[in-house]
Each structure stands twice: as C-alpha cells, then as structure tokens.
CSV table of C-alpha atoms in Angstrom, one decimal:
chain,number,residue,atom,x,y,z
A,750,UNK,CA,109.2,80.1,47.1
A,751,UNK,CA,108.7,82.1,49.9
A,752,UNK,CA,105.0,81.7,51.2
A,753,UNK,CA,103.5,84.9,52.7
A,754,UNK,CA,100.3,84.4,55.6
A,755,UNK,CA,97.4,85.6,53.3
A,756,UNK,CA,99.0,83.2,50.8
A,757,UNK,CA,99.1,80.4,53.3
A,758,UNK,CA,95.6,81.1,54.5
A,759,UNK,CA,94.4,81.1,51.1
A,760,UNK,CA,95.7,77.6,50.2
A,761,UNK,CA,95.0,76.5,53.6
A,762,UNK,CA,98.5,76.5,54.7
A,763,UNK,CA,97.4,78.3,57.8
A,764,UNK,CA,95.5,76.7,60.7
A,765,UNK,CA,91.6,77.2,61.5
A,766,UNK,CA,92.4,79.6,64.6
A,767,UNK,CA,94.6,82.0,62.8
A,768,UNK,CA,94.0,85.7,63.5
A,769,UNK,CA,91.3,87.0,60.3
A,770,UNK,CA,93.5,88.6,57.8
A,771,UNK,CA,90.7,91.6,57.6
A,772,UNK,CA,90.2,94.7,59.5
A,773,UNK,CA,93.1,95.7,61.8
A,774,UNK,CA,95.3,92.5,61.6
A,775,UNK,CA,94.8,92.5,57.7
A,776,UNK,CA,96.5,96.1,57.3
A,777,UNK,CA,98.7,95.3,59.5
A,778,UNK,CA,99.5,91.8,57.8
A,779,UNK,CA,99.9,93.4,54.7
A,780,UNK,CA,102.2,96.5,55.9
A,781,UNK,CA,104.9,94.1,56.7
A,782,UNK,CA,104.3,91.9,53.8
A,783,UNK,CA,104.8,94.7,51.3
A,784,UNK,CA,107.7,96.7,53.6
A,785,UNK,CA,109.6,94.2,55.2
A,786,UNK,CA,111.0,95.5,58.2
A,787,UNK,CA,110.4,99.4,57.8
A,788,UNK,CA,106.7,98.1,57.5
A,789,UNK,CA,106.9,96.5,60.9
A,790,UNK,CA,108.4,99.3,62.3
A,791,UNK,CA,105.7,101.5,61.3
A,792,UNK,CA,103.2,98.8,62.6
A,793,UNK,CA,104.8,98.9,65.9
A,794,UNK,CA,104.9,102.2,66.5
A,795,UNK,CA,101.5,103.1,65.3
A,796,UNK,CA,100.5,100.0,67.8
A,797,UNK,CA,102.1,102.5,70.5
A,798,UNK,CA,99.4,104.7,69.9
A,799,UNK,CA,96.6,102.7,68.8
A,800,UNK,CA,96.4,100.1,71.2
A,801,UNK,CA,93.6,98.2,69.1
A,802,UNK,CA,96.8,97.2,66.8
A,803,UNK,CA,98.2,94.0,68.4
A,804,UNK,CA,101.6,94.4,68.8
A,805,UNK,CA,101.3,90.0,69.7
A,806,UNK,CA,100.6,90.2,66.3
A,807,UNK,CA,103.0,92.3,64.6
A,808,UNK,CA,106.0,90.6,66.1
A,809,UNK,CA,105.8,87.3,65.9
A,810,UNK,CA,104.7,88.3,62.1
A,811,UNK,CA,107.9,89.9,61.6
A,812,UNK,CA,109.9,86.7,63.1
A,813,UNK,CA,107.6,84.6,60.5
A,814,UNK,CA,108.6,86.7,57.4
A,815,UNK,CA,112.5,87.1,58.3
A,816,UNK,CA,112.0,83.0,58.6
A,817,UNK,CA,110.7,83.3,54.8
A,818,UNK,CA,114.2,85.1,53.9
A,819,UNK,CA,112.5,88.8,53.3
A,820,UNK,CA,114.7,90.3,56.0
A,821,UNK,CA,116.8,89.3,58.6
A,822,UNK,CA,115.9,88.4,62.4
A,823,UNK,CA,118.4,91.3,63.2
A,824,UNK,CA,116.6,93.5,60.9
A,825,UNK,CA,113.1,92.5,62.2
A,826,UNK,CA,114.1,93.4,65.9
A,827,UNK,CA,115.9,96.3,65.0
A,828,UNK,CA,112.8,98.0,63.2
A,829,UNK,CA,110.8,96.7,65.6
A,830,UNK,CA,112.4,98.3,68.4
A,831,UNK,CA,113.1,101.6,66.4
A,832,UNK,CA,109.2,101.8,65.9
A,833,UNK,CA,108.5,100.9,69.5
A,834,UNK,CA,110.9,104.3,70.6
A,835,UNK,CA,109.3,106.3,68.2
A,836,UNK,CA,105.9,105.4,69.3
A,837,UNK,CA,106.8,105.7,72.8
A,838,UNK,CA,108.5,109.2,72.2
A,839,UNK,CA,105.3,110.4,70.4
A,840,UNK,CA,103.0,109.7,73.8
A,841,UNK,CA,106.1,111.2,76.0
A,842,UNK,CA,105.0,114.4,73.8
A,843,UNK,CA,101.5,114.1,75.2
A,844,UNK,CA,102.0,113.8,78.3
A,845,UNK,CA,105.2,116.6,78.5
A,846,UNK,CA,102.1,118.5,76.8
A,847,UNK,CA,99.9,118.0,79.7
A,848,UNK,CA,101.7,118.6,82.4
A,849,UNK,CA,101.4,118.2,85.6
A,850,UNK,CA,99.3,121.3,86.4
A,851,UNK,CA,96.1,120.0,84.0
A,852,UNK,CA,96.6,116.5,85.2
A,853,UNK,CA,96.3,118.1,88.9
A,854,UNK,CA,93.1,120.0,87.3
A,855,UNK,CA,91.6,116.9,85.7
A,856,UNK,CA,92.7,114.7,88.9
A,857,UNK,CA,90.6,117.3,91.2
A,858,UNK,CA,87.1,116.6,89.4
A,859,UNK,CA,87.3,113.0,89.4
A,860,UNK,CA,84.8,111.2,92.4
A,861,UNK,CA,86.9,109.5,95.2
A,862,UNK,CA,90.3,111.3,93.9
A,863,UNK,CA,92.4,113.2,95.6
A,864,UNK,CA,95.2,115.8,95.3
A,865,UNK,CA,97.0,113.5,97.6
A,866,UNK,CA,96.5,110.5,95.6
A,867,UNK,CA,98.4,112.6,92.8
A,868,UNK,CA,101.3,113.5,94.9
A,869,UNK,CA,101.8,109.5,96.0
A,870,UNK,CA,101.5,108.6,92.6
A,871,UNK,CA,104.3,110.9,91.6
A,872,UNK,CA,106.5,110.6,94.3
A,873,UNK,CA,106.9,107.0,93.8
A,874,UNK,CA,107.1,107.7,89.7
A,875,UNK,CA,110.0,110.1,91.2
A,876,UNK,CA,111.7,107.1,92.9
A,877,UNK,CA,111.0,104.3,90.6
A,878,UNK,CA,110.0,105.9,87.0
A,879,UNK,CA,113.1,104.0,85.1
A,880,UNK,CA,112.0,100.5,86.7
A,881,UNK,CA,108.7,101.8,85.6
A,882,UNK,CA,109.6,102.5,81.9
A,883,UNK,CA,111.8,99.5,81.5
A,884,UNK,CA,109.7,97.1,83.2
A,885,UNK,CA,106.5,98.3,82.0
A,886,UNK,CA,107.8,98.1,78.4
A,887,UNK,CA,107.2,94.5,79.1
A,888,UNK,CA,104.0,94.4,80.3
A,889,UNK,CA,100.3,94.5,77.9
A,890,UNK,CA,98.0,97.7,78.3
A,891,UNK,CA,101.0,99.7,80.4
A,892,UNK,CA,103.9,99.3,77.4
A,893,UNK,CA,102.1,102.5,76.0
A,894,UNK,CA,100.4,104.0,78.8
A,895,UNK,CA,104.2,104.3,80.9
A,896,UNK,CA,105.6,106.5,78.3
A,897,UNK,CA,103.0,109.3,79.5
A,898,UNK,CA,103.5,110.1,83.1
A,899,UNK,CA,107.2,109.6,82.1
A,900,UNK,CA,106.8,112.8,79.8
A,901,UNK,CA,104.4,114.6,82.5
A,902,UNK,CA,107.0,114.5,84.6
A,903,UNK,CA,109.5,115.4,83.0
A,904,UNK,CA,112.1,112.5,82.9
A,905,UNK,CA,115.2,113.1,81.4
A,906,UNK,CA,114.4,112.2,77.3
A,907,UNK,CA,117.9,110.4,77.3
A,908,UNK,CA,116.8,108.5,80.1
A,909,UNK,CA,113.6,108.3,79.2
A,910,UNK,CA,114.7,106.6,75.5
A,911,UNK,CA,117.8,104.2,77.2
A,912,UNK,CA,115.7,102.7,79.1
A,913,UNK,CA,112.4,102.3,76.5
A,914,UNK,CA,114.6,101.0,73.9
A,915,UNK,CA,116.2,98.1,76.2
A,916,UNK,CA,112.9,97.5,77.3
A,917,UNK,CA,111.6,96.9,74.2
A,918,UNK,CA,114.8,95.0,73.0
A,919,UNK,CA,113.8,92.2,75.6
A,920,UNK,CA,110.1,92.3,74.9
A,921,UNK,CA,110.2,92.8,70.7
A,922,UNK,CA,113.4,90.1,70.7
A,923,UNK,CA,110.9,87.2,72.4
A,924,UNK,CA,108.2,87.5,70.1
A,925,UNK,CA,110.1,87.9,66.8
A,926,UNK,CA,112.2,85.1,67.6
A,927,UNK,CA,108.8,83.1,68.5
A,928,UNK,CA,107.5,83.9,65.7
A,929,UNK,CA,110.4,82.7,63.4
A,930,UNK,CA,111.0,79.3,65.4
A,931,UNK,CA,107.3,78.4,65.6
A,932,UNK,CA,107.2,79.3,61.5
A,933,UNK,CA,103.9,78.7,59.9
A,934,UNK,CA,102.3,78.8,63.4
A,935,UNK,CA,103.7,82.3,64.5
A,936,UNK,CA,99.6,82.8,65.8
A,937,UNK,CA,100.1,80.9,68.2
A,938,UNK,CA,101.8,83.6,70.2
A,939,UNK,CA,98.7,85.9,69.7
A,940,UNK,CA,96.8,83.4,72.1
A,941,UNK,CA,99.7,83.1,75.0
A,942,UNK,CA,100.3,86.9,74.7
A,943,UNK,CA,96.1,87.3,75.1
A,944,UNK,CA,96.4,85.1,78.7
A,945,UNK,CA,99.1,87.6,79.9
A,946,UNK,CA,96.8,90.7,79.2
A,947,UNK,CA,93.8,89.0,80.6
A,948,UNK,CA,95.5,88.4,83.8
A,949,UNK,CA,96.5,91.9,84.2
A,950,UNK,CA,93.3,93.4,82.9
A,951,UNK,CA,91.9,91.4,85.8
A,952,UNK,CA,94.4,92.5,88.4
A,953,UNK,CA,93.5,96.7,87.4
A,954,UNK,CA,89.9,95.5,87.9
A,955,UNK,CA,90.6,94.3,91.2
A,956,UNK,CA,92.8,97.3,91.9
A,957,UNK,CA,90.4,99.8,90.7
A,958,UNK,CA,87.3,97.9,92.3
A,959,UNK,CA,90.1,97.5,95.7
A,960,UNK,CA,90.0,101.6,95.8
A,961,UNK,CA,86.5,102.6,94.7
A,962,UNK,CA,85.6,100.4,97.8
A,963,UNK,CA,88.1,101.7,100.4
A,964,UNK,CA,87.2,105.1,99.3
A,965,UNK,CA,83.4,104.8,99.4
A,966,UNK,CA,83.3,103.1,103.2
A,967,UNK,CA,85.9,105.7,104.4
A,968,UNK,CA,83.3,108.6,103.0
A,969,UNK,CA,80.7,106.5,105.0
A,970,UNK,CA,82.4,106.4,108.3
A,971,UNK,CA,83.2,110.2,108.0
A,972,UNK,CA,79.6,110.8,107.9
A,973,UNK,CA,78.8,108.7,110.8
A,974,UNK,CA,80.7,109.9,112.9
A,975,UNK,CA,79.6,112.8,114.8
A,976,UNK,CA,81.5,115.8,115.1
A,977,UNK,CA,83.9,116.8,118.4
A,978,UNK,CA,82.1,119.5,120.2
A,979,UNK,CA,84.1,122.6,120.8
A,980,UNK,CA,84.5,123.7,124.2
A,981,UNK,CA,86.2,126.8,125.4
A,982,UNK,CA,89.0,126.6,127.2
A,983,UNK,CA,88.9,127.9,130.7
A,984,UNK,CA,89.6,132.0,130.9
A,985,UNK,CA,88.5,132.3,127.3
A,986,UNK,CA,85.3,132.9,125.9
A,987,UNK,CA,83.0,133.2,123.4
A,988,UNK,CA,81.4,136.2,121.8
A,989,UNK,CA,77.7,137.0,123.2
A,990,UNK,CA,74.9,136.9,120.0
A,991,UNK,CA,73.0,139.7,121.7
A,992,UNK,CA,76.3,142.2,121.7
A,993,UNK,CA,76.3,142.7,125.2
A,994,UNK,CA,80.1,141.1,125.8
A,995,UNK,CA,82.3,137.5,125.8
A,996,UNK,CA,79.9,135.2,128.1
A,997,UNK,CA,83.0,133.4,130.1
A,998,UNK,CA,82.6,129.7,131.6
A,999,UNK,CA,81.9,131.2,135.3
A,1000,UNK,CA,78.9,132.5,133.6
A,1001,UNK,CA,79.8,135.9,133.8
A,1002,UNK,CA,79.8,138.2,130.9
A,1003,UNK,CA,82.5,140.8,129.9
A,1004,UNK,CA,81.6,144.0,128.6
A,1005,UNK,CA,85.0,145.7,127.6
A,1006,UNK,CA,85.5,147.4,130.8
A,1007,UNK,CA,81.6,148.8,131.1
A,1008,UNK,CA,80.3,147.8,134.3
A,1009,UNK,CA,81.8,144.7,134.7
A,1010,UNK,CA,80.1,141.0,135.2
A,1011,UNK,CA,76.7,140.9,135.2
C-alpha cells in the first residue's frame, strides 16, 4: 500500500512538526501526489519564480514518494532539475528584458547608490558570473535571484543553462535523496534547510546594514569638510566684477591694452 503524506497525517502517520498540508505546501503536496514527477517539476520551477513555494519542501517530497514506488529516484531528480532550468530560464528572460540601461536608470534613483557601485557589481559578474550561477544554485534566496543579472548581462544561454542545470543536479540530488532515506520523516529537511537560509538572511542584513553605514558617515565627512580655496596662480588672474579688467596678484588690473595698470 503505498501511503501518501496527507494520508499519513490523516492517520497520524506523520509527526506533530510536519509542514500544514494547507495553503502553499498543500498545493504543492498535492501537485506531486497526483503527477508524480512531471508534478514536481512543475513545483520546482514555479518555486523559481515564487519564492514563497519552498523548494526544502518540494524535494525532499519527491525523494519521499519515489521511496513509496510512484516514480523513480532518477525520475524525481531528473524532473526536478528540468523544472529548476526552466524556472531559471524564465527569470534569465526578465532580466535579458531589463537590461542593463533600466537597471543603470533604476540604480541612479536609489539613496546611497551609485553608478559606480553598478559598474563593480558587473565587472566582477563579468569575471565570476559561472561560479556565480553554479554556486548560487546552491545557495537559499540567491538560487533564483542569480539567474537575473545572468540574463541582464547577457551570458551566453548555453552557458548560462550548463552551468544552472549542474548546479541544480548537486543541490535537487541532496534533498531528494534526503527525503527518500529519511522516509516518513522527509520534513525534517524543511527545518535544516530553514537554518541555512536564516544564516544567510542574516549575513545580507549585515551586508546591507555594513553599506548603508559606510555610505551615510562618508556623506557626513564630505560635508564637514570645508572646501579647498582656489587661489590663482601667479601671472593669471581673475576677471574684475565691475568690468574694468583681470585684477592680477601684484594688485594691478589689466584693461586689454587701455591705459594699462592702474
């Protein structure tokens, strides 16, 4: 008999702390339960643009019900990580849509930003986007967010999918397999998966928090500080308010050729 989670939660099969099988994780639940892989698939790749779909979820999920014989391990990694590239080549789309020109525009009315901050920021995309993209495929929050500046700057698509779809091999391949060795408690991963995202939600806060600082006290010292004064430099001068000439540091004034110093 193969036991499906809102059949295990109904008889109690499930433990107390187990995600509510309503809302968001519900739908979700019951996408895989009634599509198998295909249905996971889906999941993940609508996760890639809805973040408030837990892919810590959907995975270890997909490992629980290949466990229950309704697909294969194989099967559940490969939908998995076809939904993920999908998903991922949807937000490339944005972001190729965007470009770099309204980015630039958007980038230019935000406090403390500057055009400069921009060209860093691409420059090192530039140098490290496909550590970037596989890496970040790998990491809560940024697994969807990385596939945008990827498309606003262009990166080659074959590129751009190679090195998403290993990515999320490696990342889709941990949690399935999680969820079919742990079995009945496959949310269990939800909670590890949760720490992770904490800890880098904390280290953006302290990123963001780092450069609003930095930004604010170097505005402050700029206004502190007083201005150079500007003095000519000898044999030059500056022109006289009343018209009469250039008033040169001897004190003398120049006239164009009318009379001379005065």
């Amino acid at each position: 008999m193969i036991r499906t989670p809102h059949a295990l939660l109904a008889t109690g099969g499930l433990a107390a702390d187990a995600p509510p099988q309503d809302g968001i994780v519900g739908y979700v639940t019951d996408l895989v339960e009634r599509l198998g892989g295909p249905g996971a698939g889906l999941a993940v790749a609508l996760e890639n643009l809805f973040p408030p779909i837990p892919s810590e979820v959907i995975l270890p999920l997909a490992g629980f019900v290949a466990g229950q014989g309704r697909m294969s391990v194989v099967g559940a990694i490969f939908w998995t990580t076809l939904g993920s590239l999908l998903g991922a080549l949807a937000l490339y789309g944005i972001g190729a849509a965007l470009g770099r020109d309204r980015i630039r525009a958007v980038a230019a009315k935000l406090p403390l930003v500057k055009l400069s901050d921009v060209d860093r920021t691409e420059a090192w995309f530039i140098r490290h986007g496909v550590k970037a993209v596989f890496f970040g495929r790998m990491i809560p929050i940024f697994r969807s967010l990385i596939s945008i500046p990827a498309g606003v700057e262009r990166m080659p698509i074959a590129i751009f999918a190679l090195y998403t779809t290993l990515g999320s091999l490696i990342w889709n391949s941990t949690f399935v397999f999680a969820g079919y060795l742990l079995g009945d408690n496959w949310h269990l991963v939800e909670g590890y998966v949760g720490i992770l995202q904490n800890v880098v939600i904390v280290v953006c806060a302290a990123a963001v928090a780092w450069f609003v600082v930095t930004r604010v006290r170097r505005a402050r010292r700029a206004r502190q500080e007083p201005e150079p004064a500007t003095v000519p430099n000898p044999g030059t001068g500056v022109p006289d308010p009343s018209g009469r000439g250039t008033l040169y540091r001897s004190g003398g004034w120049d006239d164009g050729g009318h009379g001379g110093a005065r």
